[in-house]
Structure formats: structure tokens, C-alpha cells
PDB file of C-alpha atoms in Angstrom:
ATOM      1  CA  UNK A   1      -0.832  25.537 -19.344  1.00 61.00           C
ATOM      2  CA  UNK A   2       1.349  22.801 -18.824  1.00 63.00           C
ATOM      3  CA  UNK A   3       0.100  19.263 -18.242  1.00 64.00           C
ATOM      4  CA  UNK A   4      -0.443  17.714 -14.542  1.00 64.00           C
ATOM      5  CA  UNK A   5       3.260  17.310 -12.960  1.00 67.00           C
ATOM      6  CA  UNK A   6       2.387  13.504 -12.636  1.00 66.00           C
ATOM      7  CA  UNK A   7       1.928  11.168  -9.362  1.00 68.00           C
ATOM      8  CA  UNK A   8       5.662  10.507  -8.885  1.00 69.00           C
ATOM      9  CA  UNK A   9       6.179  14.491  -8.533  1.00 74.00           C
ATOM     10  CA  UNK A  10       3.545  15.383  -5.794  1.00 82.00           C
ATOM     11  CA  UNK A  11       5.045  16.279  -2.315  1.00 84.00           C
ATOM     12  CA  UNK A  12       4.704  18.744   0.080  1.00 87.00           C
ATOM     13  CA  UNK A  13       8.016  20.654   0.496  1.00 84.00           C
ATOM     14  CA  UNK A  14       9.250  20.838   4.026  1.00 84.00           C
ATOM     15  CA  UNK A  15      12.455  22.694   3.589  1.00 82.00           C
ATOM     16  CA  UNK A  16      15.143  22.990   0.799  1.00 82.00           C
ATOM     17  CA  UNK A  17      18.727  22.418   1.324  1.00 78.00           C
ATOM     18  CA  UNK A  18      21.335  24.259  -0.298  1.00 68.00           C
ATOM     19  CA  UNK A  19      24.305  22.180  -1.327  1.00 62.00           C
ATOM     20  CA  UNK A  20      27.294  24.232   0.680  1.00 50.00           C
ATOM     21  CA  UNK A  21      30.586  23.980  -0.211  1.00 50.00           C
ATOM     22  CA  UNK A  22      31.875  20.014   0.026  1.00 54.00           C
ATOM     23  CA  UNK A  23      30.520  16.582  -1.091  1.00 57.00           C
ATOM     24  CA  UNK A  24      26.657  16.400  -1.979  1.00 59.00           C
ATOM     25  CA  UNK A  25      27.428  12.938  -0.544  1.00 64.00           C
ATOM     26  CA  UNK A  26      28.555  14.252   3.104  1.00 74.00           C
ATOM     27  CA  UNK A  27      25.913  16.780   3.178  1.00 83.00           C
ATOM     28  CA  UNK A  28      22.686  14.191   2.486  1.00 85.00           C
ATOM     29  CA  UNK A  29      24.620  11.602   5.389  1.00 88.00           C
ATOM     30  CA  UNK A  30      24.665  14.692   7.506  1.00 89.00           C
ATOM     31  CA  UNK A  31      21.063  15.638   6.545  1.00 90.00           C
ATOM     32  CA  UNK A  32      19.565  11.755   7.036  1.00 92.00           C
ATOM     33  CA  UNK A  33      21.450  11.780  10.662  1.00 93.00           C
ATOM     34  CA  UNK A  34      19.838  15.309  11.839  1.00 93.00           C
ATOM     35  CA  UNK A  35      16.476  13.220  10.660  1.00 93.00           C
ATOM     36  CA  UNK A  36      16.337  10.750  12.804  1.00 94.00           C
ATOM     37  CA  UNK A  37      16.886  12.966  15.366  1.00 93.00           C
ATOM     38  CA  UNK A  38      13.704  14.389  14.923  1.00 94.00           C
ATOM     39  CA  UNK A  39      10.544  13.584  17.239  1.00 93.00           C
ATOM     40  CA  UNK A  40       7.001  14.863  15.679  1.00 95.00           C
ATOM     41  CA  UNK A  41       4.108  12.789  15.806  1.00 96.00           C
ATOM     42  CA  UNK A  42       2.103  12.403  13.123  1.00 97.00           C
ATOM     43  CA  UNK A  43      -0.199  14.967  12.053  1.00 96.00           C
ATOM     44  CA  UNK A  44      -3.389  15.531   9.486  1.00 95.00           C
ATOM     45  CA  UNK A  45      -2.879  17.793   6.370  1.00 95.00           C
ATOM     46  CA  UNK A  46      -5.824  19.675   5.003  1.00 96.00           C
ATOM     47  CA  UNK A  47      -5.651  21.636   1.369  1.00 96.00           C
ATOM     48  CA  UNK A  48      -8.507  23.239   0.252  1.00 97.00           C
ATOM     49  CA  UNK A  49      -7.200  26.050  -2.008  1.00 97.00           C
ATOM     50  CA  UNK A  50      -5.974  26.495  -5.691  1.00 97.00           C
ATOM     51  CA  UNK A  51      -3.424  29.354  -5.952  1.00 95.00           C
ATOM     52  CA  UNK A  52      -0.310  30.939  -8.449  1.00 95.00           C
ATOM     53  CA  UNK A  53       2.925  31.175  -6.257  1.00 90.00           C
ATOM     54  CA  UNK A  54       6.453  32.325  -8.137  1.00 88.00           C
ATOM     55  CA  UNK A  55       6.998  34.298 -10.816  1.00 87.00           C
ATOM     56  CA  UNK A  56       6.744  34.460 -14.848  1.00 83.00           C
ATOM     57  CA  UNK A  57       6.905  32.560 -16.707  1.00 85.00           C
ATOM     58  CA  UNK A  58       6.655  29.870 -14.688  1.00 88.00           C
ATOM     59  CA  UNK A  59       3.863  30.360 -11.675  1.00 93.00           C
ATOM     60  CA  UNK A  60       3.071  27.264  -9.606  1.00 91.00           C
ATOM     61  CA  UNK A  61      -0.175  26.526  -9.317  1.00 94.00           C
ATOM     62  CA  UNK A  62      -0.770  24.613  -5.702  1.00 93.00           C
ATOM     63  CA  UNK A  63      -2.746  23.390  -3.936  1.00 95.00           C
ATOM     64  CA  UNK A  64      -2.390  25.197  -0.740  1.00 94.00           C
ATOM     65  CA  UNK A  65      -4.987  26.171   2.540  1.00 93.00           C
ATOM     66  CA  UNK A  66      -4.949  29.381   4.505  1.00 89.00           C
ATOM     67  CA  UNK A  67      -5.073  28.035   7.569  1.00 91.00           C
ATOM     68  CA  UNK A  68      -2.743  27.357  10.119  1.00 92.00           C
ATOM     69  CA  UNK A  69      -0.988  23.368  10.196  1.00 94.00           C
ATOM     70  CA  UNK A  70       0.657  23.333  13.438  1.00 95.00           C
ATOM     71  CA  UNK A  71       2.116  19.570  12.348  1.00 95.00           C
ATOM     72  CA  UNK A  72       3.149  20.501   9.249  1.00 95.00           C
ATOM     73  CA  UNK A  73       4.935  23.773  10.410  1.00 93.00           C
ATOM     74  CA  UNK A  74       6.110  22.171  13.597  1.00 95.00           C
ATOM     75  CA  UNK A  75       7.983  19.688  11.412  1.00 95.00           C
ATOM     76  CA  UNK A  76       9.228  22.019   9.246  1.00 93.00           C
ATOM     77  CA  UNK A  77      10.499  24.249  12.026  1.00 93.00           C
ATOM     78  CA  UNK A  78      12.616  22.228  13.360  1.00 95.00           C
ATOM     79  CA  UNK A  79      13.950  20.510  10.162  1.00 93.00           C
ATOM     80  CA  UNK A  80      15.437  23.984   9.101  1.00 92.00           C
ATOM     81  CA  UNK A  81      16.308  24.615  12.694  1.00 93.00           C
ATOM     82  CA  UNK A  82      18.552  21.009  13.383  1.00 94.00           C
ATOM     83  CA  UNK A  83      19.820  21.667   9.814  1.00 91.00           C
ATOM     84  CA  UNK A  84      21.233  25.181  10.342  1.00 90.00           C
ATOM     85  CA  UNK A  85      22.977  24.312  13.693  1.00 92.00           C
ATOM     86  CA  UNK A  86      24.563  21.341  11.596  1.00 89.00           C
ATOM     87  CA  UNK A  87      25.666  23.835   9.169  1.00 86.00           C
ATOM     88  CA  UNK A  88      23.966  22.964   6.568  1.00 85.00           C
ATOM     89  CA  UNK A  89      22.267  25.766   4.313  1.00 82.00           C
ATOM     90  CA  UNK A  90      18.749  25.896   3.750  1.00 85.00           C
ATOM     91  CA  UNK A  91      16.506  27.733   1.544  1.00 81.00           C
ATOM     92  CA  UNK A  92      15.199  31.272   2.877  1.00 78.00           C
ATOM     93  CA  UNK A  93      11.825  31.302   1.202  1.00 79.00           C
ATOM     94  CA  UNK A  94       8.902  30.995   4.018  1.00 82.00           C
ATOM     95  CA  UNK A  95       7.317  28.038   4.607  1.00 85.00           C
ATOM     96  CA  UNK A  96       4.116  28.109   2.773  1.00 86.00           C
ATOM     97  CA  UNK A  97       2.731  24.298   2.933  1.00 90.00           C
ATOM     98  CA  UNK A  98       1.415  23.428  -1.055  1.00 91.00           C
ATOM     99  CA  UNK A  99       1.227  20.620  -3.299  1.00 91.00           C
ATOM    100  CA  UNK A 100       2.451  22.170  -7.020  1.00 89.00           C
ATOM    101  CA  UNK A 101       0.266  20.567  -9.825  1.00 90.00           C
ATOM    102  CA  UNK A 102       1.540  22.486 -12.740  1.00 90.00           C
ATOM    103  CA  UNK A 103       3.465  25.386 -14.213  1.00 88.00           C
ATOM    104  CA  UNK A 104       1.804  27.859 -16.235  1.00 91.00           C
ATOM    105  CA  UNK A 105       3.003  31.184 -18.041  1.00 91.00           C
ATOM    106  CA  UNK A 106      -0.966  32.481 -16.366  1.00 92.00           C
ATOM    107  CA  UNK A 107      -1.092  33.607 -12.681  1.00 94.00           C
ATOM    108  CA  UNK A 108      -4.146  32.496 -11.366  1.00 94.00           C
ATOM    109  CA  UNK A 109      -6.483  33.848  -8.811  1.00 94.00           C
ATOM    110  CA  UNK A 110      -6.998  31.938  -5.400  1.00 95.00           C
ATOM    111  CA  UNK A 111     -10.104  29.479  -5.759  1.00 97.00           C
ATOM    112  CA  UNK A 112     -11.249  27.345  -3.101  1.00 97.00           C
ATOM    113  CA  UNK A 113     -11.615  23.446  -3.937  1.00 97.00           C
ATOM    114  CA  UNK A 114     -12.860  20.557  -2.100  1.00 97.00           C
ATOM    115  CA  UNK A 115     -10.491  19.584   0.702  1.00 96.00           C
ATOM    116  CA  UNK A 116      -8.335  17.185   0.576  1.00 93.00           C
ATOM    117  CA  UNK A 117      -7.397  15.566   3.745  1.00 94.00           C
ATOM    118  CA  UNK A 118      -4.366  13.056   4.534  1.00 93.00           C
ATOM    119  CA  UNK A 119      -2.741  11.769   7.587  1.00 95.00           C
ATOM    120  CA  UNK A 120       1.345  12.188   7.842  1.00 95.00           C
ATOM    121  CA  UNK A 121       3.244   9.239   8.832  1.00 96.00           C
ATOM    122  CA  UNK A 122       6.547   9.847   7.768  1.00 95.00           C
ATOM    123  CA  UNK A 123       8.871  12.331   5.818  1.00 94.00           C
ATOM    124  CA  UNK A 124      11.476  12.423   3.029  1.00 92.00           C
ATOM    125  CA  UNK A 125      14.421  12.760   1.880  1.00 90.00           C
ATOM    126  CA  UNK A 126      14.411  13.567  -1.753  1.00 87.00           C
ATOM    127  CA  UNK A 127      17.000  14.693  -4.440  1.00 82.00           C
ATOM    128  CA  UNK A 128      15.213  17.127  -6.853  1.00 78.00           C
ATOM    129  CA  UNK A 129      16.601  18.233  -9.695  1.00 74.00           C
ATOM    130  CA  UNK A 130      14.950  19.868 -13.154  1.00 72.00           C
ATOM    131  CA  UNK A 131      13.745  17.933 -15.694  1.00 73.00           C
ATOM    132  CA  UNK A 132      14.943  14.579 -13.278  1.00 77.00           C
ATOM    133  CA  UNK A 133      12.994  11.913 -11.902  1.00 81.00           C
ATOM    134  CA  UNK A 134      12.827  12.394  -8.052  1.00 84.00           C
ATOM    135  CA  UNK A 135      15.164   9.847  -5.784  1.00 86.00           C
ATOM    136  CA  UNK A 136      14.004   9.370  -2.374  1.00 90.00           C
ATOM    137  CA  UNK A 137      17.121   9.194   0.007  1.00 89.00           C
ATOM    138  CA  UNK A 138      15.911   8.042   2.933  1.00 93.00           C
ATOM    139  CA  UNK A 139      12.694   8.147   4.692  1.00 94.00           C
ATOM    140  CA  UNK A 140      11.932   8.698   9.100  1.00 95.00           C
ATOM    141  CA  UNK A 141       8.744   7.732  10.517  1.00 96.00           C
ATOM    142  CA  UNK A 142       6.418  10.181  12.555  1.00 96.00           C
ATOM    143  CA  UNK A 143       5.414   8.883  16.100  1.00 91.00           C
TER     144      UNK A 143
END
């Protein structure tokens, strides 16, 4: 197992975007205007499962819940949604809200774990990139 990814690594994922063809600079402006667009209001978030996700040898495990986050998903939704009709190529995985806490050769079985609750405010914009310390690119408020 490896160790904890660390406090500046923890996020949930809301959608991924695919760099298409042209600047990485024009396609993050074009991705921060198609944020502010969106209205959500701010929503609770409620994990209460441990599972594997992805394959070897590197499985995620997440935190994760099996129940349905109709704030999380909303937002999500329509992220992907505004980005497509700009364009702009997202990731084709589901949706599957999770926060990742390591990477480990092991899949593990689901477990349930005390919940942990948390009120969204706002969402990010974040460059990730292996082995690279996160950069937050901009940042919207939730009503």
C-alpha cells in the first residue's frame, strides 16, 4: 500500500477534460467562462464507504457512498453538458462521486466507515497532472 495521497490532493472529481486539439491555454479560458455560467446551489456531500475502483496495479481506494447526491450529480451534469456544447472533450468514465486516498497494487472489498459529511460552496478548476502538485485555475461559487 501506498501512503495517504496527502491534504493538498483530496477532491472530489466532477468531470475530466480532455485537452482537444489547440492551446491548453484557450481551452481552460473556455472552460472558466462555461463556469460561471453555471447556477447550482450549494449542496451537502455524504461518504460513508471505503471501496477499490480502477485497475492493477494501481486500484483507488475511495471514499465513496452508494447513495444517490442529487447536488453533486446535478453539478456534474451540467458541467459535462455546457462543456460538450462548447466543444470541449470530456472524459467518458461515469460519474461515480469519491474522494481517492491511496493507490494500492490490492483491490479491496467495499467497507462501510463513519460518514463524513461536508457542505459545497464552490467548485474548481484544477490542472492535474502525475507526479505534479495540483494548480487551482479558477474557482465559482455555489448559490
Amino acid at each position: 500500500m501506498k501512503p495517504p495521497r496527502g491534504l493538498g490532493k483530496y477532491h472530489v472529481t466532477l468531470r475530466g477534460i480532455a485537452v482537444p486539439d489547440g492551446p491548453f491555454g484557450q481551452t481552460v479560458e473556455m472552460a472558466r467562462t462555461i463556469a460561471k455560467e453555471i447556477q447550482k446551489t450549494s449542496f451537502a456531500v455524504k461518504l460513508n464507504q471505503g471501496a477499490s475502483f480502477g485497475a492493477a496495479p494501481k486500484h483507488a481506494f475511495s471514499l465513496t457512498t452508494w447513495e444517490d447526491l442529487p447536488g453533486v450529480n446535478g453539478l456534474s451534469v451540467s458541467l459535462d453538458g455546457a462543456l460538450r456544447r462548447a466543444g470541449i472533450m470530456t472524459d467518458k468514465q461515469k460519474f461515480w462521486p469519491h474522494v481517492t486516498i491511496f493507490y494500492d497494487r490490492i483491490a479491496r472489498p467495499p467497507i462501510d466507515v463513519p460518514a463524513l459529511h461536508w457542505q459545497v460552496r464552490e467548485f474548481f478548476l484544477i490542472e492535474s497532472i502525475d507526479r505534479r502538485p495540483y494548480q487551482i485555475l479558477g474557482s465559482w461559487p455555489l448559490g
